[in-house]
mmCIF file of C-alpha atoms in Angstrom:
data_model
loop_
_atom_site.group_PDB
_atom_site.id
_atom_site.type_symbol
_atom_site.label_atom_id
_atom_site.label_comp_id
_atom_site.label_asym_id
_atom_site.label_seq_id
_atom_site.Cartn_x
_atom_site.Cartn_y
_atom_site.Cartn_z
ATOM 1 C CA UNK A 10 -13.449 -9.973 29.772
ATOM 2 C CA UNK A 11 -15.439 -6.558 29.366
ATOM 3 C CA UNK A 12 -14.610 -3.334 30.483
ATOM 4 C CA UNK A 13 -15.045 -3.375 34.009
ATOM 5 C CA UNK A 14 -11.778 -6.214 33.526
ATOM 6 C CA UNK A 15 -8.692 -4.077 34.444
ATOM 7 C CA UNK A 16 -5.320 -5.860 33.192
ATOM 8 C CA UNK A 17 -4.300 -8.313 35.450
ATOM 9 C CA UNK A 18 -4.677 -11.627 33.914
ATOM 10 C CA UNK A 19 -3.516 -14.661 35.032
ATOM 11 C CA UNK A 20 -0.308 -16.084 33.089
ATOM 12 C CA UNK A 21 -2.364 -18.779 32.062
ATOM 13 C CA UNK A 22 -5.041 -16.828 30.837
ATOM 14 C CA UNK A 23 -2.425 -15.275 28.167
ATOM 15 C CA UNK A 24 -1.008 -18.875 27.967
ATOM 16 C CA UNK A 25 -3.548 -20.400 26.185
ATOM 17 C CA UNK A 26 -5.167 -17.122 23.891
ATOM 18 C CA UNK A 27 -1.244 -17.530 22.864
ATOM 19 C CA UNK A 28 -1.649 -21.638 22.158
ATOM 20 C CA UNK A 29 -5.458 -20.797 20.017
ATOM 21 C CA UNK A 30 -4.028 -18.703 17.874
ATOM 22 C CA UNK A 31 -3.870 -19.374 14.250
ATOM 23 C CA UNK A 32 -1.422 -20.005 11.928
ATOM 24 C CA UNK A 33 2.714 -21.018 13.151
ATOM 25 C CA UNK A 34 3.350 -22.236 16.236
ATOM 26 C CA UNK A 35 6.302 -20.508 18.264
ATOM 27 C CA UNK A 36 8.586 -23.443 16.962
ATOM 28 C CA UNK A 37 7.535 -22.288 14.055
ATOM 29 C CA UNK A 38 7.840 -18.532 14.033
ATOM 30 C CA UNK A 39 10.149 -17.795 11.217
ATOM 31 C CA UNK A 40 12.942 -16.851 12.995
ATOM 32 C CA UNK A 41 16.538 -17.964 14.313
ATOM 33 C CA UNK A 42 16.190 -19.547 18.087
ATOM 34 C CA UNK A 43 12.789 -18.273 19.300
ATOM 35 C CA UNK A 44 13.079 -20.665 22.163
ATOM 36 C CA UNK A 45 15.991 -19.813 23.257
ATOM 37 C CA UNK A 46 14.259 -15.698 23.645
ATOM 38 C CA UNK A 47 11.314 -16.420 24.257
ATOM 39 C CA UNK A 48 12.776 -18.209 27.243
ATOM 40 C CA UNK A 49 14.858 -15.530 28.371
ATOM 41 C CA UNK A 50 12.347 -12.722 28.300
ATOM 42 C CA UNK A 51 9.897 -14.973 30.174
ATOM 43 C CA UNK A 52 13.244 -16.054 33.383
ATOM 44 C CA UNK A 53 14.445 -11.728 33.256
ATOM 45 C CA UNK A 54 9.972 -11.083 33.329
ATOM 46 C CA UNK A 55 9.611 -13.508 36.260
ATOM 47 C CA UNK A 56 13.319 -12.399 37.968
ATOM 48 C CA UNK A 57 12.954 -9.041 38.084
ATOM 49 C CA UNK A 58 16.150 -8.132 36.354
ATOM 50 C CA UNK A 59 18.169 -6.874 33.725
ATOM 51 C CA UNK A 60 18.675 -8.991 31.230
ATOM 52 C CA UNK A 61 22.730 -8.782 30.602
ATOM 53 C CA UNK A 62 24.455 -6.582 28.336
ATOM 54 C CA UNK A 63 26.833 -3.995 28.060
ATOM 55 C CA UNK A 64 27.513 -1.317 30.597
ATOM 56 C CA UNK A 65 25.211 1.628 29.388
ATOM 57 C CA UNK A 66 23.632 0.308 26.168
ATOM 58 C CA UNK A 67 20.489 -1.432 25.059
ATOM 59 C CA UNK A 68 20.281 -5.864 24.792
ATOM 60 C CA UNK A 69 19.259 -6.446 21.356
ATOM 61 C CA UNK A 70 18.022 -9.735 20.220
ATOM 62 C CA UNK A 71 17.788 -9.660 16.810
ATOM 63 C CA UNK A 72 15.429 -12.059 14.763
ATOM 64 C CA UNK A 73 16.322 -12.407 11.606
ATOM 65 C CA UNK A 74 13.735 -13.216 9.185
ATOM 66 C CA UNK A 75 13.877 -16.752 7.419
ATOM 67 C CA UNK A 76 11.489 -14.282 4.191
ATOM 68 C CA UNK A 77 12.755 -11.533 3.016
ATOM 69 C CA UNK A 78 10.053 -11.144 0.672
ATOM 70 C CA UNK A 79 7.992 -11.554 3.999
ATOM 71 C CA UNK A 80 9.385 -7.917 5.632
ATOM 72 C CA UNK A 81 9.762 -10.008 8.742
ATOM 73 C CA UNK A 82 12.539 -8.205 10.444
ATOM 74 C CA UNK A 83 12.940 -8.134 14.504
ATOM 75 C CA UNK A 84 14.985 -7.213 16.595
ATOM 76 C CA UNK A 85 13.948 -6.211 20.808
ATOM 77 C CA UNK A 86 15.373 -4.138 22.945
ATOM 78 C CA UNK A 87 15.091 -4.482 26.580
ATOM 79 C CA UNK A 88 15.575 -2.075 28.234
ATOM 80 C CA UNK A 89 16.349 2.448 26.912
ATOM 81 C CA UNK A 90 12.750 3.097 27.904
ATOM 82 C CA UNK A 91 12.843 6.443 27.102
ATOM 83 C CA UNK A 92 14.222 9.584 28.264
ATOM 84 C CA UNK A 93 15.604 9.545 32.323
ATOM 85 C CA UNK A 94 11.844 11.006 33.377
ATOM 86 C CA UNK A 95 10.571 7.338 33.021
ATOM 87 C CA UNK A 96 13.167 4.974 34.086
ATOM 88 C CA UNK A 97 10.882 2.610 36.022
ATOM 89 C CA UNK A 98 9.409 2.082 33.068
ATOM 90 C CA UNK A 99 8.802 -1.474 32.369
ATOM 91 C CA UNK A 100 9.744 -3.755 30.515
ATOM 92 C CA UNK A 101 7.083 -5.319 27.617
ATOM 93 C CA UNK A 102 5.740 -8.634 28.385
ATOM 94 C CA UNK A 103 7.299 -11.166 26.900
ATOM 95 C CA UNK A 104 3.630 -13.100 26.043
ATOM 96 C CA UNK A 105 2.481 -9.413 24.510
ATOM 97 C CA UNK A 106 5.858 -9.304 22.289
ATOM 98 C CA UNK A 107 5.040 -13.322 21.549
ATOM 99 C CA UNK A 108 1.511 -12.315 20.439
ATOM 100 C CA UNK A 109 2.867 -9.311 18.357
ATOM 101 C CA UNK A 110 5.452 -11.483 16.468
ATOM 102 C CA UNK A 111 2.377 -13.288 15.400
ATOM 103 C CA UNK A 112 0.271 -10.280 14.397
ATOM 104 C CA UNK A 113 3.519 -8.593 12.363
ATOM 105 C CA UNK A 114 4.010 -11.764 10.704
ATOM 106 C CA UNK A 115 0.198 -11.644 9.297
ATOM 107 C CA UNK A 116 0.638 -8.439 8.438
ATOM 108 C CA UNK A 117 2.955 -9.257 6.733
ATOM 109 C CA UNK A 118 1.291 -11.299 4.084
ATOM 110 C CA UNK A 119 -1.182 -9.065 3.238
ATOM 111 C CA UNK A 120 -1.625 -7.978 -0.373
ATOM 112 C CA UNK A 121 -0.624 -4.201 -0.640
ATOM 113 C CA UNK A 122 -3.726 -2.084 -1.486
ATOM 114 C CA UNK A 123 -3.823 -1.653 -5.018
ATOM 115 C CA UNK A 124 -3.677 2.216 -5.665
ATOM 116 C CA UNK A 125 -3.441 5.320 -7.475
ATOM 117 C CA UNK A 126 -2.810 9.252 -7.196
ATOM 118 C CA UNK A 127 -5.407 10.686 -6.945
ATOM 119 C CA UNK A 128 -7.095 8.011 -5.775
ATOM 120 C CA UNK A 129 -8.690 8.113 -2.177
ATOM 121 C CA UNK A 130 -8.612 5.808 1.417
ATOM 122 C CA UNK A 131 -11.867 4.909 2.404
ATOM 123 C CA UNK A 132 -12.550 4.038 6.434
ATOM 124 C CA UNK A 133 -15.179 3.396 8.205
ATOM 125 C CA UNK A 134 -15.453 3.684 11.731
ATOM 126 C CA UNK A 135 -18.187 3.403 14.376
ATOM 127 C CA UNK A 136 -17.613 4.161 18.144
ATOM 128 C CA UNK A 137 -17.487 6.679 20.388
ATOM 129 C CA UNK A 138 -15.498 9.733 22.887
ATOM 130 C CA UNK A 139 -16.123 10.926 26.492
ATOM 131 C CA UNK A 140 -16.987 14.915 26.874
ATOM 132 C CA UNK A 141 -16.531 16.633 30.142
ATOM 133 C CA UNK A 142 -19.825 19.790 30.896
ATOM 134 C CA UNK A 143 -20.402 22.022 34.003
ATOM 135 C CA UNK A 144 -23.821 21.303 35.243
ATOM 136 C CA UNK A 145 -25.309 23.185 38.343
ATOM 137 C CA UNK A 146 -23.461 23.331 40.845
ATOM 138 C CA UNK A 147 -19.542 23.313 39.554
ATOM 139 C CA UNK A 148 -19.084 20.232 39.046
ATOM 140 C CA UNK A 149 -18.479 18.357 35.905
ATOM 141 C CA UNK A 150 -21.001 15.888 34.058
ATOM 142 C CA UNK A 151 -18.933 12.932 31.696
ATOM 143 C CA UNK A 152 -21.269 12.306 28.380
ATOM 144 C CA UNK A 153 -20.601 9.674 25.534
ATOM 145 C CA UNK A 154 -20.631 11.438 22.038
ATOM 146 C CA UNK A 155 -21.179 9.317 18.112
ATOM 147 C CA UNK A 156 -17.414 9.205 16.695
ATOM 148 C CA UNK A 157 -19.166 6.616 14.223
ATOM 149 C CA UNK A 158 -17.927 8.170 10.636
ATOM 150 C CA UNK A 159 -16.423 7.857 7.640
ATOM 151 C CA UNK A 160 -13.560 8.792 6.063
ATOM 152 C CA UNK A 161 -12.095 10.033 2.475
ATOM 153 C CA UNK A 162 -8.454 10.884 3.336
ATOM 154 C CA UNK A 163 -6.008 11.049 -0.536
ATOM 155 C CA UNK A 164 -3.402 8.999 -1.593
ATOM 156 C CA UNK A 165 -0.961 11.499 -2.172
ATOM 157 C CA UNK A 166 -2.204 14.551 -0.125
ATOM 158 C CA UNK A 167 -3.052 16.760 -3.036
ATOM 159 C CA UNK A 168 -6.893 16.956 -2.586
ATOM 160 C CA UNK A 169 -8.541 17.595 1.150
ATOM 161 C CA UNK A 170 -10.046 14.780 3.286
ATOM 162 C CA UNK A 171 -13.608 13.962 3.610
ATOM 163 C CA UNK A 172 -15.946 12.913 6.604
ATOM 164 C CA UNK A 173 -19.266 11.302 6.122
ATOM 165 C CA UNK A 174 -20.759 11.663 10.590
ATOM 166 C CA UNK A 175 -24.397 12.292 11.545
ATOM 167 C CA UNK A 176 -23.741 15.497 12.094
ATOM 168 C CA UNK A 177 -22.964 16.092 8.015
ATOM 169 C CA UNK A 178 -20.500 15.918 5.954
ATOM 170 C CA UNK A 179 -17.454 18.428 6.047
ATOM 171 C CA UNK A 180 -14.197 18.487 4.334
ATOM 172 C CA UNK A 181 -10.507 19.772 5.238
ATOM 173 C CA UNK A 182 -7.787 21.131 3.033
ATOM 174 C CA UNK A 183 -4.332 19.586 2.865
ATOM 175 C CA UNK A 184 -2.396 20.716 5.977
ATOM 176 C CA UNK A 185 0.861 21.474 4.677
ATOM 177 C CA UNK A 186 3.264 17.986 4.688
ATOM 178 C CA UNK A 187 2.322 14.929 5.810
ATOM 179 C CA UNK A 188 3.494 14.114 9.410
ATOM 180 C CA UNK A 189 3.473 11.056 11.399
ATOM 181 C CA UNK A 190 -0.033 12.515 13.235
ATOM 182 C CA UNK A 191 -1.602 13.189 9.745
ATOM 183 C CA UNK A 192 0.264 11.105 7.118
ATOM 184 C CA UNK A 193 -0.516 10.012 3.488
ATOM 185 C CA UNK A 194 -0.339 6.471 1.896
ATOM 186 C CA UNK A 195 2.589 8.182 0.343
ATOM 187 C CA UNK A 196 3.619 9.404 3.076
ATOM 188 C CA UNK A 197 3.859 6.005 4.790
ATOM 189 C CA UNK A 198 5.619 3.946 1.659
ATOM 190 C CA UNK A 199 8.541 6.589 2.347
ATOM 191 C CA UNK A 200 9.157 5.401 6.364
ATOM 192 C CA UNK A 201 11.377 2.443 6.559
ATOM 193 C CA UNK A 202 10.454 -1.002 7.384
ATOM 194 C CA UNK A 203 13.321 -1.416 9.103
ATOM 195 C CA UNK A 204 12.403 -1.494 13.083
ATOM 196 C CA UNK A 205 15.513 -0.014 14.250
ATOM 197 C CA UNK A 206 14.941 2.228 11.916
ATOM 198 C CA UNK A 207 11.502 2.938 12.409
ATOM 199 C CA UNK A 208 11.127 2.427 15.813
ATOM 200 C CA UNK A 209 14.260 5.790 16.016
ATOM 201 C CA UNK A 210 11.508 7.737 13.666
ATOM 202 C CA UNK A 211 8.967 7.585 15.582
ATOM 203 C CA UNK A 212 10.780 8.349 19.092
ATOM 204 C CA UNK A 213 12.438 11.708 17.713
ATOM 205 C CA UNK A 214 8.706 12.480 17.036
ATOM 206 C CA UNK A 215 7.336 11.665 21.004
ATOM 207 C CA UNK A 216 10.444 13.017 22.035
ATOM 208 C CA UNK A 217 10.200 16.468 20.415
ATOM 209 C CA UNK A 218 6.767 17.035 21.783
ATOM 210 C CA UNK A 219 6.313 15.021 24.136
ATOM 211 C CA UNK A 220 10.044 14.276 25.545
ATOM 212 C CA UNK A 221 12.292 16.257 28.417
ATOM 213 C CA UNK A 222 11.208 19.940 28.381
ATOM 214 C CA UNK A 223 8.057 20.077 26.251
ATOM 215 C CA UNK A 224 5.808 20.447 29.026
ATOM 216 C CA UNK A 225 3.923 16.778 28.135
ATOM 217 C CA UNK A 226 2.726 14.376 30.706
ATOM 218 C CA UNK A 227 2.535 11.317 28.102
ATOM 219 C CA UNK A 228 5.843 11.043 27.634
ATOM 220 C CA UNK A 229 7.469 9.478 24.373
ATOM 221 C CA UNK A 230 6.763 5.827 25.246
ATOM 222 C CA UNK A 231 2.800 6.877 25.831
ATOM 223 C CA UNK A 232 2.872 8.699 23.020
ATOM 224 C CA UNK A 233 4.219 6.271 20.493
ATOM 225 C CA UNK A 234 2.035 3.699 21.460
ATOM 226 C CA UNK A 235 -0.852 6.263 20.116
ATOM 227 C CA UNK A 236 0.562 7.855 17.209
ATOM 228 C CA UNK A 237 1.337 3.538 16.306
ATOM 229 C CA UNK A 238 -2.460 2.512 16.863
ATOM 230 C CA UNK A 239 -3.690 5.895 15.084
ATOM 231 C CA UNK A 240 -1.901 4.813 12.012
ATOM 232 C CA UNK A 241 -2.811 1.284 12.591
ATOM 233 C CA UNK A 242 -6.731 2.931 13.119
ATOM 234 C CA UNK A 243 -6.824 4.690 9.870
ATOM 235 C CA UNK A 244 -5.573 2.538 7.297
ATOM 236 C CA UNK A 245 -3.845 2.211 4.691
ATOM 237 C CA UNK A 246 -1.261 1.087 5.607
ATOM 238 C CA UNK A 247 1.985 -0.726 3.084
ATOM 239 C CA UNK A 248 1.984 -3.984 4.156
ATOM 240 C CA UNK A 249 5.839 -4.291 5.003
ATOM 241 C CA UNK A 250 5.322 -0.738 7.458
ATOM 242 C CA UNK A 251 2.424 -2.867 9.197
ATOM 243 C CA UNK A 252 4.367 -5.928 10.166
ATOM 244 C CA UNK A 253 7.374 -2.901 11.583
ATOM 245 C CA UNK A 254 4.391 -0.824 13.242
ATOM 246 C CA UNK A 255 4.139 -3.950 15.326
ATOM 247 C CA UNK A 256 7.546 -4.927 16.174
ATOM 248 C CA UNK A 257 8.259 -0.965 16.854
ATOM 249 C CA UNK A 258 5.428 -1.654 19.287
ATOM 250 C CA UNK A 259 6.288 -4.548 20.723
ATOM 251 C CA UNK A 260 9.438 -2.880 21.973
ATOM 252 C CA UNK A 261 7.476 -0.023 23.989
ATOM 253 C CA UNK A 262 7.543 -0.893 27.925
ATOM 254 C CA UNK A 263 4.537 -1.659 29.402
ATOM 255 C CA UNK A 264 2.934 -3.354 26.349
ATOM 256 C CA UNK A 265 0.665 -6.168 27.811
ATOM 257 C CA UNK A 266 -1.260 -8.697 26.431
ATOM 258 C CA UNK A 267 -5.222 -8.386 27.593
ATOM 259 C CA UNK A 268 -7.347 -12.252 26.551
ATOM 260 C CA UNK A 269 -10.317 -10.824 25.544
ATOM 261 C CA UNK A 270 -11.292 -6.954 24.972
ATOM 262 C CA UNK A 271 -14.974 -5.803 22.908
ATOM 263 C CA UNK A 272 -14.569 -3.342 20.465
ATOM 264 C CA UNK A 273 -17.250 -0.658 19.434
ATOM 265 C CA UNK A 274 -18.943 -3.378 16.733
ATOM 266 C CA UNK A 275 -19.501 -5.847 19.893
ATOM 267 C CA UNK A 276 -16.806 -8.266 18.252
ATOM 268 C CA UNK A 277 -14.485 -10.123 20.729
ATOM 269 C CA UNK A 278 -11.420 -10.373 20.407
ATOM 270 C CA UNK A 279 -7.094 -10.747 21.772
ATOM 271 C CA UNK A 280 -6.275 -6.954 22.809
ATOM 272 C CA UNK A 281 -2.377 -5.411 23.140
ATOM 273 C CA UNK A 282 -2.758 -2.684 25.876
ATOM 274 C CA UNK A 283 -0.639 0.088 27.094
ATOM 275 C CA UNK A 284 -1.551 1.942 30.897
ATOM 276 C CA UNK A 285 -0.752 4.970 31.882
ATOM 277 C CA UNK A 286 -2.280 7.369 34.061
ATOM 278 C CA UNK A 287 -5.011 5.881 34.981
ATOM 279 C CA UNK A 288 -5.727 4.506 31.480
ATOM 280 C CA UNK A 289 -4.955 1.454 30.008
ATOM 281 C CA UNK A 290 -5.447 2.136 25.590
ATOM 282 C CA UNK A 291 -6.435 -1.229 23.739
ATOM 283 C CA UNK A 292 -5.707 -2.495 20.327
ATOM 284 C CA UNK A 293 -7.925 -4.887 20.244
ATOM 285 C CA UNK A 294 -7.170 -7.678 17.178
ATOM 286 C CA UNK A 295 -9.521 -10.302 15.366
ATOM 287 C CA UNK A 296 -8.048 -13.930 17.135
ATOM 288 C CA UNK A 297 -8.851 -15.610 13.950
ATOM 289 C CA UNK A 298 -7.224 -13.542 11.210
ATOM 290 C CA UNK A 299 -5.008 -11.326 13.836
ATOM 291 C CA UNK A 300 -5.949 -8.469 11.986
ATOM 292 C CA UNK A 301 -6.769 -4.760 13.679
ATOM 293 C CA UNK A 302 -10.396 -4.536 14.698
ATOM 294 C CA UNK A 303 -10.063 -1.540 16.615
ATOM 295 C CA UNK A 304 -8.685 0.535 19.575
ATOM 296 C CA UNK A 305 -9.833 1.900 23.330
ATOM 297 C CA UNK A 306 -9.090 3.419 25.907
ATOM 298 C CA UNK A 307 -10.576 1.747 29.743
ATOM 299 C CA UNK A 308 -10.275 3.483 33.135
ATOM 300 C CA UNK A 309 -8.261 1.915 35.935
ATOM 301 C CA UNK A 310 -9.943 4.013 38.710
ATOM 302 C CA UNK A 311 -13.191 5.741 39.373
ATOM 303 C CA UNK A 312 -12.088 9.482 38.665
ATOM 304 C CA UNK A 313 -14.245 13.008 36.797
ATOM 305 C CA UNK A 314 -14.425 11.015 33.132
ATOM 306 C CA UNK A 315 -16.419 8.308 35.638
ATOM 307 C CA UNK A 316 -16.035 4.754 37.423
ATOM 308 C CA UNK A 317 -13.693 2.205 37.072
ATOM 309 C CA UNK A 318 -13.953 0.349 33.750
ATOM 310 C CA UNK A 319 -15.881 2.726 31.925
ATOM 311 C CA UNK A 320 -14.418 2.936 28.138
ATOM 312 C CA UNK A 321 -12.819 6.752 27.656
ATOM 313 C CA UNK A 322 -13.292 5.985 23.901
ATOM 314 C CA UNK A 323 -14.167 2.850 21.537
ATOM 315 C CA UNK A 324 -13.791 2.831 17.747
ATOM 316 C CA UNK A 325 -14.453 0.151 15.640
ATOM 317 C CA UNK A 326 -13.120 -0.493 11.685
ATOM 318 C CA UNK A 327 -15.955 -1.921 10.041
ATOM 319 C CA UNK A 328 -15.218 -0.757 6.301
ATOM 320 C CA UNK A 329 -11.716 -0.070 4.349
ATOM 321 C CA UNK A 330 -11.436 0.218 0.993
ATOM 322 C CA UNK A 331 -9.853 2.636 -1.699
ATOM 323 C CA UNK A 332 -11.971 5.002 -3.829
ATOM 324 C CA UNK A 333 -11.785 7.438 -7.350
ATOM 325 C CA UNK A 334 -13.831 10.232 -5.807
ATOM 326 C CA UNK A 335 -14.740 11.677 -1.721
ATOM 327 C CA UNK A 336 -18.420 9.466 -0.548
ATOM 328 C CA UNK A 337 -17.767 6.562 -2.592
ATOM 329 C CA UNK A 338 -18.374 3.891 -1.638
ATOM 330 C CA UNK A 339 -16.056 0.806 -2.086
#
């Protein structure tokens, strides 16, 4: 699948992706009644009707982990798409939920980064964004801007963030307390790894800035999806939290599975995506390791920013590590 492809993919293609995934099969995933839950999700999606539950309350299907050491605790909510201004948001696509199950399980197995206060988390990315500029005659022209960078972020937030690009090197002093939109590793360690509790934290922030009365057209669901993607892209996330983030993402209304997507480094993988305002935001994963490779935003219709199929932004993570000082390589 290339950038011109849209989110309408044949169900058989999604099933083929899930069949090819490495590791455990659906039957072997460490959850009780996995097949019953999968069948329920598929039936509800096909019939287009709400899941049975107590009136006015979301229905939770608890998926108890078989091994607490894996920090795999799942709970899927099939309604509660957020505030009243977004009542028609589609449920998460069952194929996307199943895929994120696999990704969460793999993330929980990863070793925690060995870090200490005073060190830096290093991330190297390649990619681009798009800028608009006015041209003669009053029109607007879209052009690509290189966003490739190397970034060193303080583990404990006591030192400045250093960013090196082709345009030079700059530093950004700590800006108050860390937040979900500007976290440190120590801050991420304080977040709950239970998906229910983590979802409440994320949506509280998303609704504060993008909910009713905020004036935002983004909406809490899209903001939650983007926020989680930004945390994953920064890297250096504790494994238990990574798994919980994927489980929260699996409950965001409108998430879908895209069987083929290419990142900014030219690597092809499988994407989980969400469409908002004519754009599809994708998280791209390696089909072999199920590791996060990068993200991109693709236009689904012609507009000021470009033609349908154009990538507005595309960033791939090509290096990670821990260093003792800024500008040092792992």
